PDB file of C-alpha atoms and ligand atoms in Angstrom:
ATOM      1  CA  UNK A  56     126.517 104.243  87.274  1.00 63.00           C
ATOM      2  CA  UNK A  57     126.288 103.661  90.999  1.00 81.00           C
ATOM      3  CA  UNK A  58     123.793 101.554  92.809  1.00 89.00           C
ATOM      4  CA  UNK A  59     120.243 101.832  91.348  1.00 93.00           C
ATOM      5  CA  UNK A  60     117.202 100.698  93.210  1.00 96.00           C
ATOM      6  CA  UNK A  61     114.016 100.314  91.171  1.00 97.00           C
ATOM      7  CA  UNK A  62     110.507  99.715  92.338  1.00 98.00           C
ATOM      8  CA  UNK A  63     107.810  98.713  89.841  1.00 98.00           C
ATOM      9  CA  UNK A  64     104.171  99.533  90.769  1.00 98.00           C
ATOM     10  CA  UNK A  65     101.050  98.805  88.668  1.00 98.00           C
ATOM     11  CA  UNK A  66      97.857  96.832  88.572  1.00 98.00           C
ATOM     12  CA  UNK A  67      97.913  93.064  87.493  1.00 98.00           C
ATOM     13  CA  UNK A  68      98.719  92.719  83.926  1.00 97.00           C
ATOM     14  CA  UNK A  69     100.258  96.265  83.572  1.00 98.00           C
ATOM     15  CA  UNK A  70     103.575  94.743  82.524  1.00 97.00           C
ATOM     16  CA  UNK A  71     105.623  94.930  85.647  1.00 98.00           C
ATOM     17  CA  UNK A  72     107.248  91.434  84.989  1.00 95.00           C
ATOM     18  CA  UNK A  73     107.636  92.144  81.291  1.00 94.00           C
ATOM     19  CA  UNK A  74     109.490  95.403  81.894  1.00 97.00           C
ATOM     20  CA  UNK A  75     111.546  94.047  84.776  1.00 97.00           C
ATOM     21  CA  UNK A  76     112.767  91.227  82.676  1.00 93.00           C
ATOM     22  CA  UNK A  77     113.788  93.714  79.872  1.00 93.00           C
ATOM     23  CA  UNK A  78     115.619  96.151  82.054  1.00 93.00           C
ATOM     24  CA  UNK A  79     117.480  94.075  84.610  1.00 92.00           C
ATOM     25  CA  UNK A  80     120.415  93.428  82.323  1.00 86.00           C
ATOM     26  CA  UNK A  81     120.730  97.012  81.306  1.00 90.00           C
ATOM     27  CA  UNK A  82     121.344  98.073  84.958  1.00 91.00           C
ATOM     28  CA  UNK A  83     123.056  94.776  86.048  1.00 92.00           C
ATOM     29  CA  UNK A  84     120.743  94.298  88.946  1.00 95.00           C
ATOM     30  CA  UNK A  85     118.631  91.252  89.883  1.00 97.00           C
ATOM     31  CA  UNK A  86     114.927  91.253  89.347  1.00 97.00           C
ATOM     32  CA  UNK A  87     113.042  90.395  92.531  1.00 98.00           C
ATOM     33  CA  UNK A  88     109.466  89.417  91.923  1.00 97.00           C
ATOM     34  CA  UNK A  89     107.565  88.651  95.088  1.00 98.00           C
ATOM     35  CA  UNK A  90     104.828  86.974  93.047  1.00 97.00           C
ATOM     36  CA  UNK A  91     107.354  84.582  91.355  1.00 95.00           C
ATOM     37  CA  UNK A  92     108.906  83.809  94.806  1.00 97.00           C
ATOM     38  CA  UNK A  93     105.506  82.925  96.206  1.00 97.00           C
ATOM     39  CA  UNK A  94     104.443  80.888  93.229  1.00 95.00           C
ATOM     40  CA  UNK A  95     107.645  78.901  93.334  1.00 95.00           C
ATOM     41  CA  UNK A  96     106.964  78.243  97.019  1.00 97.00           C
ATOM     42  CA  UNK A  97     103.378  77.042  96.208  1.00 96.00           C
ATOM     43  CA  UNK A  98     104.668  74.825  93.434  1.00 94.00           C
ATOM     44  CA  UNK A  99     107.294  73.251  95.746  1.00 97.00           C
ATOM     45  CA  UNK A 100     104.709  72.701  98.431  1.00 97.00           C
ATOM     46  CA  UNK A 101     106.948  74.442 100.965  1.00 97.00           C
ATOM     47  CA  UNK A 102     105.490  75.654 104.370  1.00 97.00           C
ATOM     48  CA  UNK A 103     105.485  79.185 102.891  1.00 96.00           C
ATOM     49  CA  UNK A 104     103.660  77.905  99.788  1.00 97.00           C
ATOM     50  CA  UNK A 105     101.052  76.162 101.824  1.00 97.00           C
ATOM     51  CA  UNK A 106     100.550  79.359 103.934  1.00 97.00           C
ATOM     52  CA  UNK A 107      99.973  81.682 100.968  1.00 98.00           C
ATOM     53  CA  UNK A 108      98.237  79.429  98.357  1.00 97.00           C
ATOM     54  CA  UNK A 109      94.667  80.167  99.394  1.00 97.00           C
ATOM     55  CA  UNK A 110      95.283  83.943  99.689  1.00 97.00           C
ATOM     56  CA  UNK A 111      96.850  84.085  96.213  1.00 97.00           C
ATOM     57  CA  UNK A 112      94.034  81.926  94.694  1.00 95.00           C
ATOM     58  CA  UNK A 113      91.510  84.473  96.164  1.00 96.00           C
ATOM     59  CA  UNK A 114      93.360  87.554  94.597  1.00 96.00           C
ATOM     60  CA  UNK A 115      93.973  88.995  98.029  1.00 97.00           C
ATOM     61  CA  UNK A 116      97.278  90.141  99.458  1.00 98.00           C
ATOM     62  CA  UNK A 117      99.604  87.979 101.588  1.00 98.00           C
ATOM     63  CA  UNK A 118     100.142  89.479 105.053  1.00 98.00           C
ATOM     64  CA  UNK A 119     102.636  92.394 105.397  1.00 98.00           C
ATOM     65  CA  UNK A 120     104.560  90.576 108.096  1.00 98.00           C
ATOM     66  CA  UNK A 121     105.341  87.642 105.840  1.00 97.00           C
ATOM     67  CA  UNK A 122     106.128  89.717 102.724  1.00 98.00           C
ATOM     68  CA  UNK A 123     108.448  92.082 104.675  1.00 98.00           C
ATOM     69  CA  UNK A 124     110.370  89.173 106.179  1.00 97.00           C
ATOM     70  CA  UNK A 125     110.690  87.615 102.748  1.00 97.00           C
ATOM     71  CA  UNK A 126     111.925  90.863 101.008  1.00 98.00           C
ATOM     72  CA  UNK A 127     114.249  91.765 103.900  1.00 97.00           C
ATOM     73  CA  UNK A 128     115.974  88.383 103.594  1.00 97.00           C
ATOM     74  CA  UNK A 129     116.276  88.730  99.813  1.00 97.00           C
ATOM     75  CA  UNK A 130     117.650  92.171  99.998  1.00 97.00           C
ATOM     76  CA  UNK A 131     120.430  90.963 102.232  1.00 96.00           C
ATOM     77  CA  UNK A 132     121.714  88.682  99.461  1.00 97.00           C
ATOM     78  CA  UNK A 133     125.066  89.961  98.009  1.00 97.00           C
ATOM     79  CA  UNK A 134     123.716  90.177  94.405  1.00 96.00           C
ATOM     80  CA  UNK A 135     121.763  93.347  95.447  1.00 96.00           C
ATOM     81  CA  UNK A 136     125.006  95.299  96.137  1.00 94.00           C
ATOM     82  CA  UNK A 137     124.547  97.232  92.838  1.00 92.00           C
ATOM     83  CA  UNK A 138     120.816  97.603  93.411  1.00 95.00           C
ATOM     84  CA  UNK A 139     117.653  95.673  92.472  1.00 97.00           C
ATOM     85  CA  UNK A 140     114.415  95.796  90.619  1.00 97.00           C
ATOM     86  CA  UNK A 141     111.463  94.999  92.927  1.00 98.00           C
ATOM     87  CA  UNK A 142     108.398  93.703  91.018  1.00 98.00           C
ATOM     88  CA  UNK A 143     105.333  93.531  93.246  1.00 97.00           C
ATOM     89  CA  UNK A 144     106.708  95.036  96.405  1.00 98.00           C
ATOM     90  CA  UNK A 145     105.677  97.289  98.189  1.00 98.00           C
ATOM     91  CA  UNK A 146     102.002  96.697  97.810  1.00 98.00           C
ATOM     92  CA  UNK A 147     100.745  98.472 100.908  1.00 97.00           C
ATOM     93  CA  UNK A 148     101.819 101.698 102.589  1.00 97.00           C
ATOM     94  CA  UNK A 149     103.015  99.577 105.562  1.00 97.00           C
ATOM     95  CA  UNK A 150     105.369  97.704 103.263  1.00 98.00           C
ATOM     96  CA  UNK A 151     106.631 100.965 101.678  1.00 97.00           C
ATOM     97  CA  UNK A 152     107.479 102.414 105.006  1.00 97.00           C
ATOM     98  CA  UNK A 153     109.422  99.350 106.171  1.00 98.00           C
ATOM     99  CA  UNK A 154     111.121  99.295 102.788  1.00 97.00           C
ATOM    100  CA  UNK A 155     112.357 102.882 103.545  1.00 96.00           C
ATOM    101  CA  UNK A 156     113.967 101.638 106.702  1.00 96.00           C
ATOM    102  CA  UNK A 157     115.465  98.547 105.018  1.00 96.00           C
ATOM    103  CA  UNK A 158     117.068 100.817 102.414  1.00 95.00           C
ATOM    104  CA  UNK A 159     118.670 103.239 104.924  1.00 93.00           C
ATOM    105  CA  UNK A 160     122.168 104.008 103.704  1.00 91.00           C
ATOM    106  CA  UNK A 161     121.326 103.040 100.113  1.00 92.00           C
ATOM    107  CA  UNK A 162     120.402 105.559  97.436  1.00 91.00           C
ATOM    108  CA  UNK A 163     116.651 106.542  97.284  1.00 91.00           C
ATOM    109  CA  UNK A 164     114.695 104.038  95.116  1.00 95.00           C
ATOM    110  CA  UNK A 165     113.183 105.110  91.838  1.00 96.00           C
ATOM    111  CA  UNK A 166     109.522 104.100  91.731  1.00 97.00           C
ATOM    112  CA  UNK A 167     107.731 103.631  88.317  1.00 98.00           C
ATOM    113  CA  UNK A 168     103.985 103.205  88.219  1.00 98.00           C
ATOM    114  CA  UNK A 169     102.403 101.802  85.156  1.00 98.00           C
ATOM    115  CA  UNK A 170      98.873 102.961  84.121  1.00 98.00           C
ATOM    116  CA  UNK A 171      96.701 100.787  81.925  1.00 98.00           C
ATOM    117  CA  UNK A 172      92.849 100.814  81.536  1.00 98.00           C
ATOM    118  CA  UNK A 173      91.101  97.961  83.233  1.00 97.00           C
ATOM    119  CA  UNK A 174      89.555  96.556  80.117  1.00 96.00           C
ATOM    120  CA  UNK A 175      92.990  96.120  78.612  1.00 97.00           C
ATOM    121  CA  UNK A 176      94.217  94.519  81.863  1.00 97.00           C
ATOM    122  CA  UNK A 177      91.423  91.979  81.720  1.00 96.00           C
ATOM    123  CA  UNK A 178      92.172  91.192  78.048  1.00 94.00           C
ATOM    124  CA  UNK A 179      95.929  90.703  78.785  1.00 94.00           C
ATOM    125  CA  UNK A 180      95.386  88.493  81.807  1.00 95.00           C
ATOM    126  CA  UNK A 181      92.676  86.334  80.395  1.00 93.00           C
ATOM    127  CA  UNK A 182      94.892  85.611  77.454  1.00 92.00           C
ATOM    128  CA  UNK A 183      98.252  85.347  79.205  1.00 92.00           C
ATOM    129  CA  UNK A 184     100.152  82.090  78.810  1.00 91.00           C
ATOM    130  CA  UNK A 185     103.512  81.289  80.355  1.00 92.00           C
ATOM    131  CA  UNK A 186     106.109  78.814  79.198  1.00 92.00           C
ATOM    132  CA  UNK A 187     106.325  76.120  81.828  1.00 90.00           C
ATOM    133  CA  UNK A 188     110.124  75.943  81.377  1.00 92.00           C
ATOM    134  CA  UNK A 189     111.705  79.258  80.395  1.00 91.00           C
ATOM    135  CA  UNK A 190     108.880  81.460  81.704  1.00 89.00           C
ATOM    136  CA  UNK A 191     108.485  83.549  78.485  1.00 89.00           C
ATOM    137  CA  UNK A 192     105.133  85.406  78.493  1.00 89.00           C
ATOM    138  CA  UNK A 193     102.687  85.075  75.618  1.00 88.00           C
ATOM    139  CA  UNK A 194      99.305  86.475  74.852  1.00 85.00           C
ATOM    140  CA  UNK A 195      97.098  83.904  73.160  1.00 82.00           C
ATOM    141  CA  UNK A 196      96.240  84.692  69.605  1.00 67.00           C
ATOM    142  CA  UNK A 197      99.752  86.168  69.018  1.00 58.00           C
ATOM    143  CA  UNK A 198     101.776  82.982  69.066  1.00 52.00           C
ATOM    144  CA  UNK A 199     103.069  82.208  65.610  1.00 49.00           C
ATOM    145  CA  UNK A 200     102.195  78.750  64.278  1.00 48.00           C
ATOM    146  CA  UNK A 201     101.586  77.427  67.776  1.00 50.00           C
ATOM    147  CA  UNK A 202      98.039  76.051  67.881  1.00 61.00           C
ATOM    148  CA  UNK A 203      99.013  73.569  70.582  1.00 70.00           C
ATOM    149  CA  UNK A 204     100.395  76.411  72.611  1.00 81.00           C
ATOM    150  CA  UNK A 205     104.077  75.533  72.693  1.00 89.00           C
ATOM    151  CA  UNK A 206     106.840  78.018  73.538  1.00 91.00           C
ATOM    152  CA  UNK A 207     108.425  79.276  70.431  1.00 90.00           C
ATOM    153  CA  UNK A 208     111.708  79.644  72.185  1.00 93.00           C
ATOM    154  CA  UNK A 209     112.166  76.286  73.887  1.00 95.00           C
ATOM    155  CA  UNK A 210     109.254  74.174  72.716  1.00 93.00           C
ATOM    156  CA  UNK A 211     107.831  73.458  76.196  1.00 94.00           C
ATOM    157  CA  UNK A 212     104.051  73.645  76.952  1.00 91.00           C
ATOM    158  CA  UNK A 213     102.469  76.912  77.762  1.00 91.00           C
ATOM    159  CA  UNK A 214     100.393  77.139  81.025  1.00 90.00           C
ATOM    160  CA  UNK A 215      97.903  79.487  82.497  1.00 91.00           C
ATOM    161  CA  UNK A 216      98.497  80.943  85.932  1.00 92.00           C
ATOM    162  CA  UNK A 217      96.050  79.718  88.587  1.00 92.00           C
ATOM    163  CA  UNK A 218      94.959  83.283  89.299  1.00 95.00           C
ATOM    164  CA  UNK A 219      94.357  84.209  85.687  1.00 94.00           C
ATOM    165  CA  UNK A 220      90.688  83.413  85.662  1.00 94.00           C
ATOM    166  CA  UNK A 221      88.157  86.262  85.255  1.00 94.00           C
ATOM    167  CA  UNK A 222      86.845  86.084  88.849  1.00 96.00           C
ATOM    168  CA  UNK A 223      90.248  86.213  90.474  1.00 97.00           C
ATOM    169  CA  UNK A 224      91.533  88.829  88.018  1.00 97.00           C
ATOM    170  CA  UNK A 225      88.590  91.145  88.996  1.00 97.00           C
ATOM    171  CA  UNK A 226      89.439  90.546  92.620  1.00 98.00           C
ATOM    172  CA  UNK A 227      93.091  91.397  92.039  1.00 98.00           C
ATOM    173  CA  UNK A 228      92.118  94.620  90.216  1.00 98.00           C
ATOM    174  CA  UNK A 229      89.940  95.593  93.076  1.00 98.00           C
ATOM    175  CA  UNK A 230      92.685  94.759  95.626  1.00 97.00           C
ATOM    176  CA  UNK A 231      95.070  97.063  93.590  1.00 98.00           C
ATOM    177  CA  UNK A 232      92.553  99.771  93.421  1.00 97.00           C
ATOM    178  CA  UNK A 233      92.044  99.756  97.162  1.00 97.00           C
ATOM    179  CA  UNK A 234      95.720  99.799  98.081  1.00 97.00           C
ATOM    180  CA  UNK A 235      97.788 101.522  95.441  1.00 97.00           C
ATOM    181  CA  UNK A 236      97.086 105.205  95.836  1.00 97.00           C
ATOM    182  CA  UNK A 237      98.926 105.747  99.242  1.00 98.00           C
ATOM    183  CA  UNK A 238     101.948 103.954  97.820  1.00 97.00           C
ATOM    184  CA  UNK A 239     101.965 106.103  94.684  1.00 97.00           C
ATOM    185  CA  UNK A 240     101.527 109.248  96.938  1.00 97.00           C
ATOM    186  CA  UNK A 241     104.358 108.136  99.148  1.00 97.00           C
ATOM    187  CA  UNK A 242     106.850 108.086  96.272  1.00 96.00           C
ATOM    188  CA  UNK A 243     105.382 111.095  94.595  1.00 95.00           C
ATOM    189  CA  UNK A 244     105.907 113.004  97.802  1.00 93.00           C
ATOM    190  CA  UNK A 245     109.627 112.165  97.671  1.00 88.00           C
ATOM    191  CA  UNK A 246     109.866 113.103  93.983  1.00 85.00           C
ATOM    192  CA  UNK A 247     110.942 109.660  93.184  1.00 91.00           C
ATOM    193  CA  UNK A 248     108.037 108.600  91.003  1.00 96.00           C
ATOM    194  CA  UNK A 249     107.497 108.269  87.236  1.00 97.00           C
ATOM    195  CA  UNK A 250     103.977 107.546  85.975  1.00 98.00           C
ATOM    196  CA  UNK A 251     104.180 105.770  82.626  1.00 98.00           C
ATOM    197  CA  UNK A 252     101.435 104.889  80.210  1.00 98.00           C
ATOM    198  CA  UNK A 253     101.707 101.155  80.084  1.00 98.00           C
ATOM    199  CA  UNK A 254      98.889 100.660  77.450  1.00 98.00           C
ATOM    200  CA  UNK A 255     101.315 101.237  74.580  1.00 97.00           C
ATOM    201  CA  UNK A 256     103.444  98.424  72.941  1.00 96.00           C
ATOM    202  CA  UNK A 257     106.112  96.945  75.213  1.00 95.00           C
ATOM    203  CA  UNK A 258     109.027  98.624  73.305  1.00 96.00           C
ATOM    204  CA  UNK A 259     107.460 102.149  73.767  1.00 98.00           C
ATOM    205  CA  UNK A 260     107.005 101.444  77.407  1.00 98.00           C
ATOM    206  CA  UNK A 261     110.569 100.227  77.871  1.00 97.00           C
ATOM    207  CA  UNK A 262     111.818 103.327  76.039  1.00 97.00           C
ATOM    208  CA  UNK A 263     110.105 105.554  78.638  1.00 97.00           C
ATOM    209  CA  UNK A 264     111.359 103.456  81.529  1.00 97.00           C
ATOM    210  CA  UNK A 265     114.976 103.511  80.497  1.00 96.00           C
ATOM    211  CA  UNK A 266     114.814 107.228  79.624  1.00 95.00           C
ATOM    212  CA  UNK A 267     113.606 107.894  83.212  1.00 95.00           C
ATOM    213  CA  UNK A 268     116.114 105.625  84.899  1.00 93.00           C
ATOM    214  CA  UNK A 269     119.016 106.756  82.802  1.00 91.00           C
ATOM    215  CA  UNK A 270     118.254 110.428  83.710  1.00 88.00           C
ATOM    216  CA  UNK A 271     117.619 109.453  87.359  1.00 82.00           C
ATOM    217  CA  UNK A 272     120.882 107.543  87.528  1.00 70.00           C
ATOM    218  CA  UNK A 273     122.893 110.506  86.462  1.00 56.00           C
ATOM    219  CA  UNK A 274     121.404 112.720  89.151  1.00 48.00           C
ATOM    220  CA  UNK A 275     124.013 113.486  91.789  1.00 42.00           C
ATOM    221  CA  UNK A 276     123.126 112.277  95.201  1.00 42.00           C
TER     222      UNK A 276
HETATM  223  P1  AP5 B1114     102.154  89.147  91.302  1.00 78.55           P
HETATM  224  O1  AP5 B1114     102.778  87.945  90.673  1.00 78.55           O
HETATM  225  O2  AP5 B1114     102.941  90.411  91.571  1.00 78.55           O
HETATM  226  O3  AP5 B1114     100.996  89.474  90.144  1.00 78.55           O
HETATM  227  P2  AP5 B1114     100.239  90.777  89.727  1.00 78.55           P
HETATM  228  O4  AP5 B1114     100.550  92.062  90.483  1.00 78.55           O
HETATM  229  O5  AP5 B1114      98.783  90.447  89.714  1.00 78.55           O
HETATM  230  O6  AP5 B1114     100.871  91.124  88.331  1.00 78.55           O
HETATM  231  P3  AP5 B1114     100.929  90.142  87.169  1.00 78.55           P
HETATM  232  O7  AP5 B1114     102.163  89.301  87.310  1.00 78.55           O
HETATM  233  O8  AP5 B1114      99.705  89.454  86.845  1.00 78.55           O
HETATM  234  O9  AP5 B1114     101.131  91.181  85.940  1.00 78.55           O
HETATM  235  P4  AP5 B1114     102.381  92.048  85.492  1.00 78.55           P
HETATM  236  O10 AP5 B1114     102.065  93.535  85.874  1.00 78.55           O
HETATM  237  O11 AP5 B1114     103.670  91.559  85.969  1.00 78.55           O
HETATM  238  O12 AP5 B1114     102.168  91.947  83.994  1.00 78.55           O
HETATM  239  P5  AP5 B1114     103.037  90.945  82.907  1.00 78.55           P
HETATM  240  O13 AP5 B1114     104.267  91.602  82.526  1.00 78.55           O
HETATM  241  O14 AP5 B1114     102.973  89.545  83.394  1.00 78.55           O
HETATM  242  O15 AP5 B1114     101.330  88.809  92.550  1.00 78.55           O
HETATM  243  C1  AP5 B1114     100.506  87.634  92.564  1.00 78.55           C
HETATM  244  C2  AP5 B1114      99.938  87.453  93.987  1.00 78.55           C
HETATM  245  O16 AP5 B1114     101.022  87.305  94.981  1.00 78.55           O
HETATM  246  C3  AP5 B1114      99.163  88.659  94.528  1.00 78.55           C
HETATM  247  O17 AP5 B1114      97.838  88.637  94.044  1.00 78.55           O
HETATM  248  C4  AP5 B1114      99.263  88.485  96.076  1.00 78.55           C
HETATM  249  O18 AP5 B1114      98.432  87.407  96.516  1.00 78.55           O
HETATM  250  C5  AP5 B1114     100.724  87.989  96.137  1.00 78.55           C
HETATM  251  N1  AP5 B1114     101.701  89.006  96.419  1.00 78.55           N
HETATM  252  C6  AP5 B1114     102.845  89.259  95.569  1.00 78.55           C
HETATM  253  N2  AP5 B1114     103.454  90.311  96.091  1.00 78.55           N
HETATM  254  C7  AP5 B1114     102.868  90.590  97.280  1.00 78.55           C
HETATM  255  C8  AP5 B1114     103.049  91.660  98.230  1.00 78.55           C
HETATM  256  N3  AP5 B1114     104.149  92.530  98.146  1.00 78.55           N
HETATM  257  N4  AP5 B1114     102.189  91.802  99.284  1.00 78.55           N
HETATM  258  C9  AP5 B1114     101.154  90.944  99.389  1.00 78.55           C
HETATM  259  N5  AP5 B1114     100.927  89.972  98.492  1.00 78.55           N
HETATM  260  C10 AP5 B1114     101.693  89.805  97.425  1.00 78.55           C
HETATM  261  O19 AP5 B1114     102.027  91.152  81.646  1.00 78.55           O
HETATM  262  C11 AP5 B1114     100.704  90.563  81.617  1.00 78.55           C
HETATM  263  C12 AP5 B1114     100.392  90.111  80.133  1.00 78.55           C
HETATM  264  O20 AP5 B1114     100.368  91.240  79.351  1.00 78.55           O
HETATM  265  C13 AP5 B1114     101.426  89.212  79.637  1.00 78.55           C
HETATM  266  O21 AP5 B1114     100.827  88.224  78.842  1.00 78.55           O
HETATM  267  C14 AP5 B1114     102.342  90.154  78.699  1.00 78.55           C
HETATM  268  O22 AP5 B1114     102.961  89.422  77.580  1.00 78.55           O
HETATM  269  C15 AP5 B1114     101.313  91.189  78.284  1.00 78.55           C
HETATM  270  N6  AP5 B1114     101.932  92.528  78.138  1.00 78.55           N
HETATM  271  C16 AP5 B1114     102.851  93.116  78.996  1.00 78.55           C
HETATM  272  N7  AP5 B1114     103.066  94.348  78.628  1.00 78.55           N
HETATM  273  C17 AP5 B1114     102.329  94.566  77.533  1.00 78.55           C
HETATM  274  C18 AP5 B1114     102.101  95.693  76.622  1.00 78.55           C
HETATM  275  N8  AP5 B1114     102.812  96.914  76.877  1.00 78.55           N
HETATM  276  N9  AP5 B1114     101.174  95.630  75.620  1.00 78.55           N
HETATM  277  C19 AP5 B1114     100.482  94.419  75.480  1.00 78.55           C
HETATM  278  N10 AP5 B1114     100.690  93.340  76.247  1.00 78.55           N
HETATM  279  C20 AP5 B1114     101.540  93.454  77.265  1.00 78.55           C
END
């Protein structure tokens, strides 16, 4: 298979990170999560982190200018030669248009949009826990024998993301509602979009994602 460029779109909690982690090995491409990059910067207290901390805590979007620079730099890394999975970018039409320019000369990206009802998104995000060490995702109430909330893989403590409180979750959902449609329309217009029901169990979602990407990867360009 040649270069494959994948874009994951979807509201907070729709499973973008979960699916990106599952499929990056299959296509031998790096997962680029803009949210993870920003959270690492906040944790490190870097100038970027200090710049974006309040915006993220409010559930709003970081400026296009900053995000575009960040992604442009990341896509110039040699590990993206076979392609990439972008999780969380583009998030505005402006970002999508600049991404088109950045990808000039590369195969057209395949966009996947996950659809999940908001009540389910709220349930997932209010109960999401993340391993502080290996970053495995959990939903509280489903961790076997782990009342103290320890990671069943590496034993480290599970933490809650700063923006996973109900008020910020609702703001993030509103931000998505206000910005997503033009991006989805952009990729639909280029026949490079799959809409996938993300409310089903993760394995069923992964099956649909890989079926779409496998078929798309075989399409002659
Ligand atoms: P970001 O980190 O991208 O967060 P998000 O879009 O809010 O998405 P999440 O990471 O919360 O959810 P997800 O869809 O990855 O779901 P997950 O797999 O974790 O962005 C954070 C912030 O950064 C933004 O608010 C913004 O401020 C800023 N930012 C980032 N990119 C930006 C950009 N391009 N422009 C401007 N600002 C930007 O799953 C959620 C939970 O559900 C987990 O517990 C998981 O185990 C569970 N789960 C997953 N799939 C299933 C399933 N099928 N069934 C049941 N449970 C499931």
